[in-house]
XYZ file of C-alpha atoms in Angstrom:
545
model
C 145.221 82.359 59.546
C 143.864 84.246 56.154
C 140.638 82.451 54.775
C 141.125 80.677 51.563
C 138.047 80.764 50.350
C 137.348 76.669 50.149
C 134.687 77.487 53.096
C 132.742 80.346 51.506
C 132.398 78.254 48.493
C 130.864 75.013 50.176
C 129.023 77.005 52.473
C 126.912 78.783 49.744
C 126.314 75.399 48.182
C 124.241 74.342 51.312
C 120.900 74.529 51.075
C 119.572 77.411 52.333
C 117.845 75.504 56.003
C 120.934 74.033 56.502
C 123.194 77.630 56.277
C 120.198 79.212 58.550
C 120.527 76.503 60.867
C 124.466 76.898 61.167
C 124.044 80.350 61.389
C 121.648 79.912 64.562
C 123.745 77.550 66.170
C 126.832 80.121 65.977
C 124.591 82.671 67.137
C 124.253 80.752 70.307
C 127.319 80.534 71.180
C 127.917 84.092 70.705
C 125.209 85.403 72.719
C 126.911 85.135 76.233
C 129.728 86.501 75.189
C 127.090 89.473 73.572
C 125.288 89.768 76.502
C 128.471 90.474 78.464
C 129.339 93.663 76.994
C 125.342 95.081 76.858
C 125.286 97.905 79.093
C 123.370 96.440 82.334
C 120.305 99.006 82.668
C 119.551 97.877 78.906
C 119.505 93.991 80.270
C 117.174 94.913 83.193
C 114.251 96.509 84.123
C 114.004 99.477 87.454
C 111.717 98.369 89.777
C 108.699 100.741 90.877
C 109.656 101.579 94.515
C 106.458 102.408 96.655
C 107.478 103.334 100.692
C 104.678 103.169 103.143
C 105.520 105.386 106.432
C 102.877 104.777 109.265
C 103.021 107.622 111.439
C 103.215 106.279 115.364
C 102.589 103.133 114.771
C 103.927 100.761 117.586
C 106.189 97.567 117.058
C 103.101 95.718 118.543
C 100.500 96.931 116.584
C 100.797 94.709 113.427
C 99.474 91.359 114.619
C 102.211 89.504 112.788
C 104.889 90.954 115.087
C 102.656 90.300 118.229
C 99.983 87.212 118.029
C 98.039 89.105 121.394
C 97.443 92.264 119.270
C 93.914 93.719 119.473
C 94.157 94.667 116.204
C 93.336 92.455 112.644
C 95.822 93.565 110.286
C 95.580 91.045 107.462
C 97.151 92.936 104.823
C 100.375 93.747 106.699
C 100.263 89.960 107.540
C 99.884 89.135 104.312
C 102.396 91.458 103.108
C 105.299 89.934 105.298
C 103.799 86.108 104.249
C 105.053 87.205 100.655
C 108.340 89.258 101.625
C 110.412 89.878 104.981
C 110.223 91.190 107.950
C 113.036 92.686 110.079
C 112.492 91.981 113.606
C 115.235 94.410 114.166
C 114.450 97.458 112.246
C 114.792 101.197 113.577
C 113.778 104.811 113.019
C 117.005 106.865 113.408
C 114.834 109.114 115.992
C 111.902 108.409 118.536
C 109.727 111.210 116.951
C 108.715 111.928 113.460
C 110.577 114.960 111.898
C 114.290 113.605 112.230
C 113.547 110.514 111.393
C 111.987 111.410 108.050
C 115.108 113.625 107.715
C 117.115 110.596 108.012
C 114.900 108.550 105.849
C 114.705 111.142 103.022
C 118.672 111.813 103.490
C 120.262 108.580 104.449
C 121.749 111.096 107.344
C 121.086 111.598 110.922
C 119.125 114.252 111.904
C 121.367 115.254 114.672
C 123.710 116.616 111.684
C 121.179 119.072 110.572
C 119.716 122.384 112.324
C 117.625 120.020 114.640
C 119.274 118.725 117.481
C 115.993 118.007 119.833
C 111.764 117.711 119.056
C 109.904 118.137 115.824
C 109.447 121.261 113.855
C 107.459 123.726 114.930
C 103.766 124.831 113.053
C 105.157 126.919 110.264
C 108.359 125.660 111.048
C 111.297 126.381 108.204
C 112.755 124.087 105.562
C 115.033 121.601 107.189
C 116.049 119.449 104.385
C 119.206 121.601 103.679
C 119.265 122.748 99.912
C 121.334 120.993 97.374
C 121.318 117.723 100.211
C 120.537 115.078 97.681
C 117.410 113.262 99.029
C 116.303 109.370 98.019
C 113.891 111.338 95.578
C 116.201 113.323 93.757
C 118.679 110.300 93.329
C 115.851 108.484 91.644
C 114.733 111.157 89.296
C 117.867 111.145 88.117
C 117.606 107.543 87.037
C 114.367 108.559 85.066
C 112.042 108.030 87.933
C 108.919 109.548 88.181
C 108.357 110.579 92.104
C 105.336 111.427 94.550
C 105.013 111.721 97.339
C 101.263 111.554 99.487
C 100.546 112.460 103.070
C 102.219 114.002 105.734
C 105.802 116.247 105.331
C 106.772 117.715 108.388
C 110.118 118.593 106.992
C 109.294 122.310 106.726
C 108.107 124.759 104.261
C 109.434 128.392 103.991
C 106.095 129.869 104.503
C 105.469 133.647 102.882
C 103.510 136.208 105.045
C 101.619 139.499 104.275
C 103.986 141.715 106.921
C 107.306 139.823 106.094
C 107.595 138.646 109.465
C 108.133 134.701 110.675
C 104.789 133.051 109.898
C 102.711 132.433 113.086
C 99.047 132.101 114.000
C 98.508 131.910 117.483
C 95.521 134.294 116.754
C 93.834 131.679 114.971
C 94.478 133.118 111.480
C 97.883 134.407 111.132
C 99.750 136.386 108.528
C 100.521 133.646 106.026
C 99.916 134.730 102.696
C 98.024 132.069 100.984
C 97.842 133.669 97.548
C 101.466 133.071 97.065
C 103.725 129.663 96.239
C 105.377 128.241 99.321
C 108.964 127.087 98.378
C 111.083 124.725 100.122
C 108.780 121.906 100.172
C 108.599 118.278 98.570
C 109.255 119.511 94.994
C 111.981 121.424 95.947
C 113.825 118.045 97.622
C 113.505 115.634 94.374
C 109.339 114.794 94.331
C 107.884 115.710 90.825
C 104.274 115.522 92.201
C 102.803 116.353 96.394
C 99.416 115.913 97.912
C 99.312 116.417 101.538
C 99.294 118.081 104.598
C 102.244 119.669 106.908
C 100.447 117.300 109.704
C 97.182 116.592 110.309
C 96.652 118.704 113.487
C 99.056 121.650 112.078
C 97.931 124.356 110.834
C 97.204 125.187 107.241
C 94.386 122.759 107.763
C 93.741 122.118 104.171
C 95.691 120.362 101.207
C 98.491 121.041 99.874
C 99.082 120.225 96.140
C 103.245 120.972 95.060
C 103.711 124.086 96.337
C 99.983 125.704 96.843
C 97.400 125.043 99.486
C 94.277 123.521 97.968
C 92.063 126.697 98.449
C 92.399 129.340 101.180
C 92.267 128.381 104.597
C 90.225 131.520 106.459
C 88.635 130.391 109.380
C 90.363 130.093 112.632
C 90.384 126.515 113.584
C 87.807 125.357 116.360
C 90.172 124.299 119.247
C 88.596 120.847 120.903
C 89.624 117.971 122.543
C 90.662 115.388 120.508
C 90.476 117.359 116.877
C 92.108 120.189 115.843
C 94.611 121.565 118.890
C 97.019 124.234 117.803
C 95.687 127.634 116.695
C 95.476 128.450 112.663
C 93.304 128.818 109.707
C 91.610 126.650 108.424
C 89.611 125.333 105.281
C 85.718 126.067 105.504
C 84.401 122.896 106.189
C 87.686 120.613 106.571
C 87.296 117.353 108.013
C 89.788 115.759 109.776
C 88.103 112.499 108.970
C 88.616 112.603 105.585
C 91.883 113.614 105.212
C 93.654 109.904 105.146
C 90.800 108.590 103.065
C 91.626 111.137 100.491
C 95.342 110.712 100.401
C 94.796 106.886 99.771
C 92.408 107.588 97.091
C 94.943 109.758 95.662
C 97.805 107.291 95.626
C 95.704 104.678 94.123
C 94.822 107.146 91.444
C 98.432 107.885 91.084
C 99.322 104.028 90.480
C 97.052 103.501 88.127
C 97.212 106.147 85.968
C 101.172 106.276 86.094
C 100.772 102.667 84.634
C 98.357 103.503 81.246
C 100.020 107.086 80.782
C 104.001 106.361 81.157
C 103.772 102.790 80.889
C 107.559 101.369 81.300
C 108.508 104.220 82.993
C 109.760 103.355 86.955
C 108.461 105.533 89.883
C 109.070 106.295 93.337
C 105.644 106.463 95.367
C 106.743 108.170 99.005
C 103.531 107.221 101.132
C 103.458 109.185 104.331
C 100.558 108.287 106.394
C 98.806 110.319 109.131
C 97.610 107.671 110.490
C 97.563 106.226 113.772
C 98.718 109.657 114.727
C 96.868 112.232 116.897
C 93.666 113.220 115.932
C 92.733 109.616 116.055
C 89.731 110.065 113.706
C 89.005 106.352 112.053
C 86.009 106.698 109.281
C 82.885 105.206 110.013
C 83.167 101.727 108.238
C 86.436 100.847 110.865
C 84.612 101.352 113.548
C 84.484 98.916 116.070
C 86.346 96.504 114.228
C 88.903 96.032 116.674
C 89.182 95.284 120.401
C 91.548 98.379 121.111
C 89.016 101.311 120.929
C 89.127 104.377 118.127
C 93.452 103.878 118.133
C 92.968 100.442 116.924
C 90.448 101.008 114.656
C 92.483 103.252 112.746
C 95.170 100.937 113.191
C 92.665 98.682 110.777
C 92.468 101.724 108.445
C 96.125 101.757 108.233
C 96.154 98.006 107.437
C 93.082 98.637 105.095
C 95.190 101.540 103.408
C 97.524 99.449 102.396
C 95.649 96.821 101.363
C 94.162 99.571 98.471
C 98.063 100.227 97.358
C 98.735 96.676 96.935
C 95.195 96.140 95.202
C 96.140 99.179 92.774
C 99.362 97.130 91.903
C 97.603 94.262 91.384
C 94.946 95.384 88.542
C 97.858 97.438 87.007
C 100.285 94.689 86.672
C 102.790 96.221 88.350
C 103.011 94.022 91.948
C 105.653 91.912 90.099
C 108.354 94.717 89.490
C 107.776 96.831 92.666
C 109.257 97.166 95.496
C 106.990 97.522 98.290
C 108.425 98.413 101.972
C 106.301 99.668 104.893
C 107.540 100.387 108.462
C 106.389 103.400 111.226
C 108.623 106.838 111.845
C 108.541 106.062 115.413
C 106.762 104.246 118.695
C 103.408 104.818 119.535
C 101.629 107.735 121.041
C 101.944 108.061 124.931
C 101.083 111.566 125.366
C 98.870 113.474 123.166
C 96.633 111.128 122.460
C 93.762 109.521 125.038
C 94.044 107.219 126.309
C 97.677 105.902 125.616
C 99.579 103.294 124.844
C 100.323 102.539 128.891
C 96.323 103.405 129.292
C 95.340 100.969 126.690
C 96.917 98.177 128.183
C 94.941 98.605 131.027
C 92.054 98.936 128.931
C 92.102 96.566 126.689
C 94.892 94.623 127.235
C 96.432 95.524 123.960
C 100.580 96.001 123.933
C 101.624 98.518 121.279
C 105.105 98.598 122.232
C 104.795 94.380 122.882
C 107.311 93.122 124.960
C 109.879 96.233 124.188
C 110.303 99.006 127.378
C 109.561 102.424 126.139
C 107.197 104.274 123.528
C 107.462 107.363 121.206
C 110.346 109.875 122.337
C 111.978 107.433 124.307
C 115.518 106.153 123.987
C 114.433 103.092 125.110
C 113.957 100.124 122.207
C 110.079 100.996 122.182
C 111.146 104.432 121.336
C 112.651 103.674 117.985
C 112.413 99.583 116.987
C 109.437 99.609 114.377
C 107.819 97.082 111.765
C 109.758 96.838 108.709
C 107.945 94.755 106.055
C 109.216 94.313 102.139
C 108.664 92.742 99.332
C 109.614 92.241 95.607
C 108.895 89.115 94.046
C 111.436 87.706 92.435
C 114.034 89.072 94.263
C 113.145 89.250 97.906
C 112.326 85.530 99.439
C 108.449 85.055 100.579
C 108.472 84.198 104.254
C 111.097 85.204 105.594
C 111.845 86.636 109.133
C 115.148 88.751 109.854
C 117.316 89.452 112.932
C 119.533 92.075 110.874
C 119.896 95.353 112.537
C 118.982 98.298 110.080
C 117.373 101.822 109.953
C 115.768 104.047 108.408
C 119.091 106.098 107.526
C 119.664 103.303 105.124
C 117.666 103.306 102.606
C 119.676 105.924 100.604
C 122.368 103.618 100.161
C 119.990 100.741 99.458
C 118.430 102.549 96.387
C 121.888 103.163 95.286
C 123.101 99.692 95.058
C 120.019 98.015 93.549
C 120.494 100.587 90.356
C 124.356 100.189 91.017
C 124.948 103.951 91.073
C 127.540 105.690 93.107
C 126.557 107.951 95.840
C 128.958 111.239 96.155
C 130.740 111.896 99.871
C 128.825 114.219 100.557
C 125.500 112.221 100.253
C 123.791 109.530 102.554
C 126.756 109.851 105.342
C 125.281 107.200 107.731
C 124.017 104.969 104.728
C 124.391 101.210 104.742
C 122.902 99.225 101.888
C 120.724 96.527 103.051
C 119.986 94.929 99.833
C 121.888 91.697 100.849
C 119.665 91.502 103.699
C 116.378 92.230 102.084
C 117.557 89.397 99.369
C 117.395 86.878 102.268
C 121.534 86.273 102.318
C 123.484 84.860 104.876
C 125.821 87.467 106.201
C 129.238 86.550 107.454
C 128.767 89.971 109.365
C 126.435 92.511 110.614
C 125.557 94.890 107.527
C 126.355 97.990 110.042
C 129.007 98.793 112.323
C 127.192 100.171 114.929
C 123.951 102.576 114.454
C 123.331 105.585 116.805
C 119.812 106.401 117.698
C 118.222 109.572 119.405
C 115.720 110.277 121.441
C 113.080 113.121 121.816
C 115.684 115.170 123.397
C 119.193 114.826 123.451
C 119.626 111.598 124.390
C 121.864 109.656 122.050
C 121.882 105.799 121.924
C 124.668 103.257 120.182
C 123.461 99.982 119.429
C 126.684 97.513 117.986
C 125.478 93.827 117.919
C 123.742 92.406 121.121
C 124.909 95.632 123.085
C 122.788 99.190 123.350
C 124.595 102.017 125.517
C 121.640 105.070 126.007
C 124.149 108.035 126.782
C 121.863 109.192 129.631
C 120.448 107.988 133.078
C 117.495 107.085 131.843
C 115.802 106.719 128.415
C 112.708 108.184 129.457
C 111.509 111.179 127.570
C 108.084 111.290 128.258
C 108.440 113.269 131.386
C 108.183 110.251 133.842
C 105.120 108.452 135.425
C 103.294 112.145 136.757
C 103.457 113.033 132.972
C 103.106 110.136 130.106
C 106.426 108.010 130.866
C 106.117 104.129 132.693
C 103.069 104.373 134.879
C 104.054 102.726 138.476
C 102.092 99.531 137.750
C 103.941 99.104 134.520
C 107.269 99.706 136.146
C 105.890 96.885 138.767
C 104.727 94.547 136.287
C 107.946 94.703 134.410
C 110.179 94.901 137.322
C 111.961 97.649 136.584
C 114.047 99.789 139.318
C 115.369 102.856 139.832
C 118.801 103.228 137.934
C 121.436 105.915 139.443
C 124.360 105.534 136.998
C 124.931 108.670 134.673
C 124.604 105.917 131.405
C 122.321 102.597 130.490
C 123.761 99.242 128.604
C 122.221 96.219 128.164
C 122.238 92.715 126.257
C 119.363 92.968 124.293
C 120.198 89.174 123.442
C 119.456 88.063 126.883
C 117.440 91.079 128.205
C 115.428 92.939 125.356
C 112.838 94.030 128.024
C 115.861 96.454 129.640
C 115.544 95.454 132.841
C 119.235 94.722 134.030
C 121.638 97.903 133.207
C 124.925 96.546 133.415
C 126.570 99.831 133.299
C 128.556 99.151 136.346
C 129.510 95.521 135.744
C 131.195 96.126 132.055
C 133.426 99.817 131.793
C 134.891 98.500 129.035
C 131.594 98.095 126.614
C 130.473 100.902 127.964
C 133.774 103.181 127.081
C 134.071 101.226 123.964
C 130.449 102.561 122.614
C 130.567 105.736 123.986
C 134.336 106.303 122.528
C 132.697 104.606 119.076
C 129.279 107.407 119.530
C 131.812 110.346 119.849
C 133.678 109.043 116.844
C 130.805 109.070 114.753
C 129.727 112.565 115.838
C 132.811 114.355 115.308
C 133.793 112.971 112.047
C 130.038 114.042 110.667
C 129.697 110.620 109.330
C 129.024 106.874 110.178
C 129.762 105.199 106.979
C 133.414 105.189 105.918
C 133.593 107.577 102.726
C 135.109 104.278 100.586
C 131.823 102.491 101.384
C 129.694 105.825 100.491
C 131.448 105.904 96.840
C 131.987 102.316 95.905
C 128.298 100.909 95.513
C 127.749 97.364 94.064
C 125.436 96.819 91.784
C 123.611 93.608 91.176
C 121.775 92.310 88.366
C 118.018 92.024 88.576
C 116.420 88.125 87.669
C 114.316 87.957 84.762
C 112.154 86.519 87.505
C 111.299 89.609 89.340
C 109.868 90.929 86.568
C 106.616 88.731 86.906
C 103.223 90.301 87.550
């Protein structure tokens, strides 16, 4: 109907409060309908994202997942009092290269180049190029990323006689004056500070794509320190190296927060840490009742007690995202003594009540702390039976910013935002998830049931090497096993004692039909899920500090 003007006219006789307050009261019942057709990233605000990854850190380690552990780890405990913490959480492999792969790509590692072990010293690029990584996804949103510690995802390393780079002579042909491509800021990080691994070779820093000085002394080969030939840094200290990588993601906090204040960033946190050399500085000494391992264990705990500090005085703990969990089990082998020695020891249970440790397909192998939180948004207190891994977070990052990941991206990536959000779920988040071992052992976990595609999930070369010791196979009752595979109810038997290979065929040609499935087809997630990512709206809430 056309306005005939008899409004207009007594509205601009109205005193001049009275038309502001009518024009308020309209504007109030506009604003919903206003709000609806604001873009969403203009109605909310990107959380900083900072990812802790302790490196061989056992399920049994962090006293909150095991009351008998030897080692005081307030700030973890601390950590999962104000967030969650999966009780059910996996690395996609038993040792630490694929699994980073898988973390970094939201794809298993058995899809890439590596199909068994870790890269080599000197050992090429794996990260395939143009593979969209968690990193590069977020820059793309306008994040600023870093990453701090330990890669072991390869470098392509330049030499002085053009051949592969080696130095079993102690100081190689690596050409040190040069860039070395292929590393973190090739695969999405802005900024690196780190090391290939702490007892690889170059031993020195390495800052983006140059080592932090030249390394030109061969590397003093010793028992419990440095143990694979190459140069090395005059006067590099293995003791120092963790120290200085937390000091340098503090710094990085801080100063992201007073130079590009508003801007969201993705800290990637690496540790080296409790990982062979076990070196511990000075002031953790002693401080737990599980020798030098669980004394750095502390320093881990202390670590990231210094990240969450750094939040704190920058007013960013509010808006952050903070998730911390282990590549793998812990350390039976190259490190003395062990996680079977230190039971004896000091009574101290790094895998807890799980069978297995690093490189095994056993649960031990690959079930590690997961710990999150984001006020706001993520529920203090709250404990977790969802099955998830590693693989996932790709497809996690992706729904909270409600982007769409291509086909080609994140293959055997499941968001677990609902999960992290403390929902109930009418269903398990993932269909099934496959796991690997050191080796080629594959493993298919799908609800309470875990097939290990092998006769036994050992990896650690059995009780003359650093597998099950004979008193630990005694104390936990576990037998010999003769049947070519291994399933069990990890409802009713999470210590794998009873295989019940024999007594259910069908589970067992359901999984392993299900494991072949997901091989062949070069993808776990159906390609529907992989492009249609929800997004959801972030609470004014979660933006507190």
């Amino acid at each position: 109907m056309r306005d005939s003007g008899k409004n207009h006219a007594v509205a601009s006789g109205m005193p001049a409060g009275k038309r502001i307050c009518l024009l308020l009261s309209a504007l109030l019942v506009l604003l919903p309908g206003l709000a609806a057709v604001v873009p969403a990233a203009s109605r909310t605000t990107k959380p900083n994202i900072v990812y802790v990854l302790a490196d061989d850190l056992g399920y049994g380690d962090v006293h909150v997942y095991n009351a008998q552990s030897r080692m005081p780890t307030p700030n973890l405990d601390r950590l999962a009092s104000e967030g969650i913490r999966f009780t059910d959480a996996h690395a996609s492999d038993a040792v630490c290269t694929p699994s980073r792969y898988g973390l970094l790509t939201g794809r298993y590692s058995f899809r890439s180049r590596l199909k068994n072990g870790v890269l080599s010293p000197w050992g090429e690029t794996l990260i395939e190029e143009g593979r969209l990584t968690v990193a590069e996804l977020l820059r793309r949103q306008g994040y600023a990323t870093a990453a701090f510690g330990k890669w072991h995802l390869g470098w392509h390393w330049p030499t002085r006689d053009g051949k592969p780079a080696a130095s079993k002579d102690g100081i190689g042909n690596v050409d040190f004056s040069k860039p070395v491509p292929g590393g973190p800021i090739s695969r999405g990080f802005d900024y690196y500070f780190g090391v290939d691994l702490p007892n690889y070779p170059p031993y020195c820093f390495i800052e983006n794509d140059r080592t932090v000085g030249i390394p030109s002394l061969a590397a003093p080969m010793q028992k419990g320190g440095f143990n694979r030939p190459g140069p090395m840094l005059p006067g590099w200290n293995l003791t120092e190296i963790l120290p200085e990588l937390t000091r340098r993601a503090v710094h990085y906090i801080e100063e992201t927060a007073k130079t590009k204040p508003g801007k969201p960033f993705f800290l990637y946190f690496p540790l080296t840490a409790p990982h062979y050399p076990v070196v511990p500085a000075p002031e953790f000494k002693g401080r737990s009742q599980a020798g030098e391992y669980g004394d750095f264990v502390v320093q881990v705990d202390a670590t990231v007690g210094q990240v969450l500090a750094a939040l704190d005085r920058a007013g960013l703990a509010g808006n952050t995202l903070v998730i911390f969990t282990s590549d793998n089990g812990p350390e039976v082998v190259e490190i003395d003594p062990g996680a079977y020695q230190r039971i004896r020891i000091s009574g101290h249970y790094s895998m807890d009540g799980l069978r297995g440790a690093k490189r095994d397909a056993w649960e031990g192998g690959h079930r590690v702390p997961f710990i999150a939180r984001w006020r706001g948004r993520i529920p203090a207190g709250v404990v977790s039976n969802e099955t998830i891994c590693h693989v996932d977070f790709m497809a996690t990052i992706a729904a909270l910013l409600g982007v769409k990941l291509p086909t080609d991206a994140g293959e055997d990536s499941y968001s677990i935002l609902p999960a992290l959000e403390g929902k109930k779920l009418k269903r398990p988040i993932r269909e099934a998830t496959v796991l690997h071992s050191a080796s080629v052992k594959f493993v298919i976990r799908q609800g309470e049931w875990v097939y290990i595609d092998a006769q036994s999930g050992d990896d650690n070369g059995g009780k003359e090497r650093g597998g099950e010791p004979e008193w630990f196979l005694q104390e936990r009752g576990y037998t010999a096993n003769s049947f070519p595979g291994q399933l069990y109810n990890l409802r009713n038997d999470l210590i794998q004692r009873q295989n019940l290979y024999a007594e259910k065929p069908e589970i067992v040609q359901r999984l392993k039909a299900l494991l072949e499935k997901y091989k062949t087809e070069g993808r776990s997630v159906p390609p529907i899920v992989a492009r249609k990512v929800t997004a959801t709206r972030m609470p004014k809430s979660s933006l507190r500090p």
